[in-house]
Coordinates of C-alpha atoms in Angstrom, one line a residue:
M656 CA -72.7 141.3 142.5
S657 CA -72.9 142.7 145.9
E658 CA -69.2 143.5 146.1
I659 CA -69.8 145.7 142.6
I660 CA -72.5 147.6 144.9
E661 CA -70.2 148.3 147.8
L662 CA -67.6 149.6 145.5
S663 CA -70.1 152.0 144.1
K664 CA -70.8 153.1 147.2
E665 CA -67.2 153.3 148.7
I666 CA -67.4 156.0 145.5
F667 CA -69.8 158.0 146.5
S668 CA -69.3 157.8 149.8
R669 CA -65.8 159.9 149.0
F670 CA -65.6 161.0 145.8
G671 CA -69.7 161.8 145.3
T672 CA -71.3 160.8 142.3
V673 CA -69.9 160.1 138.9
K674 CA -70.8 162.8 136.7
R675 CA -68.7 161.8 133.6
A676 CA -66.6 158.8 132.1
R677 CA -64.5 159.2 129.4
N678 CA -61.9 156.7 127.9
C679 CA -60.3 154.8 131.3
F680 CA -61.1 157.4 133.4
L681 CA -64.4 158.0 135.7
Y682 CA -65.1 162.0 136.6
T683 CA -66.7 162.9 140.0
A684 CA -68.6 165.1 141.7
K685 CA -65.9 166.2 144.1
S686 CA -63.6 167.0 140.4
V687 CA -61.7 164.1 141.5
R688 CA -60.8 162.0 138.2
L689 CA -60.4 158.3 139.2
T690 CA -58.7 155.8 137.0
D691 CA -60.9 152.7 136.0
L692 CA -59.0 149.2 136.2
Y693 CA -62.3 147.6 137.1
Q694 CA -63.6 148.5 133.5
Q695 CA -67.0 147.1 134.2
G696 CA -65.9 143.6 134.6
G697 CA -64.1 143.8 130.9
R698 CA -67.4 145.5 129.0
A699 CA -65.6 148.8 129.3
I700 CA -62.0 147.3 128.2
L701 CA -62.4 150.1 125.0
G702 CA -62.8 152.6 127.1
W703 CA -66.1 154.9 128.1
G704 CA -67.7 156.1 125.1
G705 CA -67.1 156.2 121.6
S706 CA -68.8 155.4 118.5
V707 CA -71.5 153.0 119.8
F708 CA -73.2 155.6 121.5
T709 CA -73.7 157.4 118.6
V710 CA -75.3 154.4 116.5
F711 CA -77.2 153.6 119.5
K712 CA -78.5 157.3 119.4
N713 CA -79.0 157.3 115.7
V714 CA -80.9 154.2 115.4
L715 CA -83.0 155.2 118.4
E716 CA -83.9 158.0 116.4
R717 CA -85.2 156.0 113.7
G718 CA -87.9 154.7 116.1
I719 CA -87.5 151.2 115.0
T720 CA -87.4 149.7 118.7
G721 CA -89.9 146.9 118.3
T722 CA -89.6 143.1 118.6
Y723 CA -89.4 142.8 115.0
F724 CA -86.6 142.0 112.1
T725 CA -84.9 144.9 110.9
D726 CA -81.6 145.4 108.7
F727 CA -79.7 144.9 112.2
S728 CA -81.0 141.9 113.4
S729 CA -82.7 138.9 111.4
P730 CA -84.1 135.8 111.2
N731 CA -81.4 133.0 111.7
G732 CA -81.1 130.9 108.2
K733 CA -82.9 133.6 106.0
E734 CA -80.5 136.4 106.0
K735 CA -77.3 137.2 108.0
S736 CA -77.6 140.1 110.4
Q737 CA -75.0 142.7 110.8
L738 CA -74.1 141.4 113.9
S739 CA -73.6 137.7 112.3
R740 CA -71.2 139.1 109.9
A741 CA -69.2 141.1 112.8
V742 CA -69.2 138.1 114.6
S743 CA -67.3 136.4 111.7
D744 CA -65.1 138.9 111.1
L745 CA -63.7 139.0 114.2
F746 CA -63.4 135.0 114.8
G747 CA -62.3 134.6 111.0
D748 CA -64.9 132.6 109.7
S749 CA -68.6 132.4 108.9
R750 CA -70.6 132.5 112.2
T751 CA -74.2 133.1 113.2
D752 CA -74.7 134.6 116.3
F753 CA -77.4 134.4 119.3
T754 CA -77.7 136.5 122.3
F755 CA -78.7 135.6 126.1
S756 CA -79.4 137.3 129.0
S757 CA -76.9 135.3 131.2
K758 CA -73.4 133.4 130.6
Q759 CA -74.7 130.3 131.8
A760 CA -77.6 130.0 129.4
A761 CA -75.2 131.1 126.9
L762 CA -72.8 128.1 127.6
E763 CA -75.7 125.5 128.1
A764 CA -76.9 126.3 124.6
A765 CA -73.3 126.1 123.1
I766 CA -72.4 122.9 125.1
S767 CA -75.9 121.5 123.6
V768 CA -74.4 122.2 120.1
S769 CA -71.1 121.6 120.8
A770 CA -70.0 119.5 124.5
Q771 CA -66.2 119.0 122.8
S772 CA -65.4 122.3 121.4
T773 CA -67.1 125.1 123.4
S774 CA -65.2 128.5 124.6
V775 CA -65.3 131.6 126.0
Y776 CA -63.1 134.0 124.3
R777 CA -61.6 137.0 125.8
P778 CA -59.8 139.9 123.9
W779 CA -56.0 139.8 124.5
N780 CA -55.8 136.1 126.1
P781 CA -52.3 135.3 126.5
Q782 CA -53.0 131.8 125.4
S783 CA -53.1 131.0 121.6
V784 CA -56.1 129.9 120.0
D785 CA -57.4 129.2 116.8
W786 CA -60.7 130.7 117.1
R787 CA -61.7 129.0 113.4
S788 CA -61.3 125.7 114.7
V789 CA -63.8 126.6 117.8
D790 CA -67.5 124.9 117.2
C791 CA -69.3 127.6 119.5
I792 CA -67.6 130.4 121.1
V793 CA -69.3 132.8 124.2
F794 CA -68.1 136.2 124.5
E795 CA -69.0 139.3 126.3
P796 CA -69.4 142.5 123.8
T797 CA -66.9 145.2 125.0
L798 CA -70.0 147.8 125.6
P799 CA -70.0 149.2 129.0
W800 CA -73.7 148.9 129.5
T801 CA -74.8 145.7 128.7
N802 CA -74.0 143.3 131.8
D803 CA -77.0 141.1 130.6
I804 CA -75.8 140.3 127.1
F805 CA -73.9 137.8 125.9
V806 CA -73.1 136.2 122.3
L807 CA -73.0 132.8 121.3
A808 CA -71.3 132.7 117.6
V809 CA -72.0 129.3 116.3
K810 CA -70.2 128.1 113.1
E811 CA -72.5 128.5 110.4
S812 CA -72.1 124.9 109.3
L813 CA -74.1 124.0 112.7
S814 CA -76.3 126.4 113.0
E815 CA -79.6 125.7 110.1
N816 CA -82.6 125.4 111.7
L817 CA -81.1 126.2 115.5
S818 CA -83.1 127.9 118.2
F819 CA -82.8 128.1 122.0
K820 CA -85.3 128.5 124.3
N821 CA -83.5 131.0 126.5
E822 CA -82.7 133.2 123.3
S823 CA -82.9 136.7 123.9
F824 CA -84.0 139.4 121.4
L825 CA -82.1 142.8 121.0
S826 CA -84.1 145.7 119.9
S827 CA -82.7 147.4 117.0
P828 CA -80.8 150.0 118.4
L829 CA -79.2 148.0 121.0
C830 CA -77.9 145.4 118.4
A831 CA -76.5 148.1 116.3
A832 CA -74.2 149.2 119.1
V833 CA -73.3 145.5 120.2
T834 CA -72.3 145.0 116.5
R835 CA -70.5 148.4 116.4
S836 CA -68.7 147.4 119.6
V837 CA -67.4 144.1 117.7
Y838 CA -66.2 146.1 115.0
D839 CA -64.4 148.5 117.4
L840 CA -63.2 145.8 119.0
I841 CA -61.4 144.1 116.2
K842 CA -59.6 147.9 115.4
A843 CA -58.7 147.7 118.7
L844 CA -56.8 144.2 118.5
Q845 CA -54.8 145.3 115.6
E846 CA -53.5 148.7 117.6
R847 CA -53.0 147.4 121.2
E848 CA -50.0 145.2 122.4
E849 CA -47.7 144.0 124.9
K850 CA -45.8 147.4 124.7
H851 CA -49.1 149.1 125.7
W852 CA -49.3 147.1 128.9
F853 CA -45.7 146.6 130.0
I854 CA -44.8 150.4 130.9
Y855 CA -46.6 150.2 134.3
D856 CA -44.8 147.1 135.4
Q857 CA -42.2 148.6 137.7
I858 CA -45.4 149.7 139.9
I859 CA -48.4 146.9 139.7
T860 CA -46.4 143.7 139.4
K861 CA -45.9 144.2 143.0
Y862 CA -49.2 143.7 143.7
W863 CA -50.9 141.9 140.7
E864 CA -49.6 139.5 138.0
R865 CA -50.2 140.5 134.5
K866 CA -51.1 138.6 131.8
G867 CA -51.4 140.7 128.4
P868 CA -54.1 143.4 129.9
Y869 CA -55.3 141.4 132.8
L870 CA -54.2 141.4 136.2
F871 CA -54.1 138.6 138.7
P872 CA -53.8 140.0 142.5
K873 CA -51.1 138.8 144.4
V874 CA -52.6 140.2 147.5
P875 CA -53.8 137.6 149.7
E876 CA -58.1 137.0 149.2
S877 CA -58.2 137.8 152.9
K878 CA -56.3 140.8 152.4
Y879 CA -57.7 141.8 149.2
A880 CA -61.5 144.1 150.4
D881 CA -58.9 146.2 152.1
F882 CA -56.7 146.5 149.1
V883 CA -59.5 147.6 146.9
L884 CA -60.4 150.6 149.8
H885 CA -56.4 151.1 149.8
C886 CA -56.6 151.7 145.8
L887 CA -59.6 153.7 146.0
E888 CA -57.7 156.2 148.5
C889 CA -54.9 156.2 145.7
N890 CA -57.9 157.4 142.9
L891 CA -57.6 153.9 141.6
V892 CA -60.7 151.4 141.3
I893 CA -59.9 148.3 140.5
S894 CA -62.0 145.2 140.8
P895 CA -64.0 144.7 143.7
D896 CA -64.0 141.0 143.0
Y897 CA -60.7 138.6 143.9
N898 CA -61.9 136.5 141.3
Q899 CA -62.0 139.0 138.3
P900 CA -58.9 140.6 137.3
S901 CA -58.2 144.1 136.4
I902 CA -57.1 145.6 133.6
V903 CA -54.3 147.7 132.6
P904 CA -55.8 151.1 132.1
F905 CA -55.6 152.0 127.9
G906 CA -54.3 155.3 127.8
A907 CA -53.5 156.2 131.3
D908 CA -49.9 157.3 132.3
K909 CA -47.7 156.1 135.1
G910 CA -48.7 158.9 137.0
N911 CA -51.9 157.8 137.4
F912 CA -50.4 155.4 139.9
S913 CA -48.0 157.5 141.5
K914 CA -50.3 158.0 144.4
L915 CA -50.0 153.9 145.2
K916 CA -46.2 153.9 144.4
N917 CA -45.8 156.5 147.0
N918 CA -48.5 154.8 149.4
P919 CA -47.9 151.2 149.3
F920 CA -50.4 148.8 150.4
D921 CA -48.6 146.4 153.2

């Protein structure tokens, strides 16, 4: 978290506040457009904005924001929630969703159900996995402002009468937005593929090893902090955490990397 705060300070000191965000771009107070390769650690991999915010706003206006069950969230085992249906569609079999405020809590819950068959899901993971065979799947919603929401998808046959002491309750507007983000991800998985990412390889492979859309730094860890700042001077926002991959900016073009190409990092 400290790296993210420091990156935010560096952006502000150079470009002022971020006034608007759209797709893979951040628009700043000094009228400089930054290309976002950090993408909120993957939460914004589908871009900033979109239908999820419209859904959130529409449900919020209904006033159903309390801690009770609605059409968007329902008691496990009684009626399948919209989020559970979305998660089932994502992984190709019948699932029940549980939400947690930390990845550790979600993983601990998953392991308590099936220690031998628990995995963390990352969209466009280059490794081939039949997710229908995995009992418990933990994933982060592709929703930029939900850094404290983690979803555990448990096979329905294992989820009857399950409850976890650290489970979180999502208000209806937020649950609806998370649900929409899952459907948006399903759509994007059908549209985005290798041809959308390799077009940047001529520029980026000097600095990163690309696996699908994910960029793992070749720059030594000892020089990585300087590389982050160098990229920022080139109007590129990359992951401030050496162990958190950057992401190819879907919707950008080669011109967005021209400053880095013309001003290489040594």
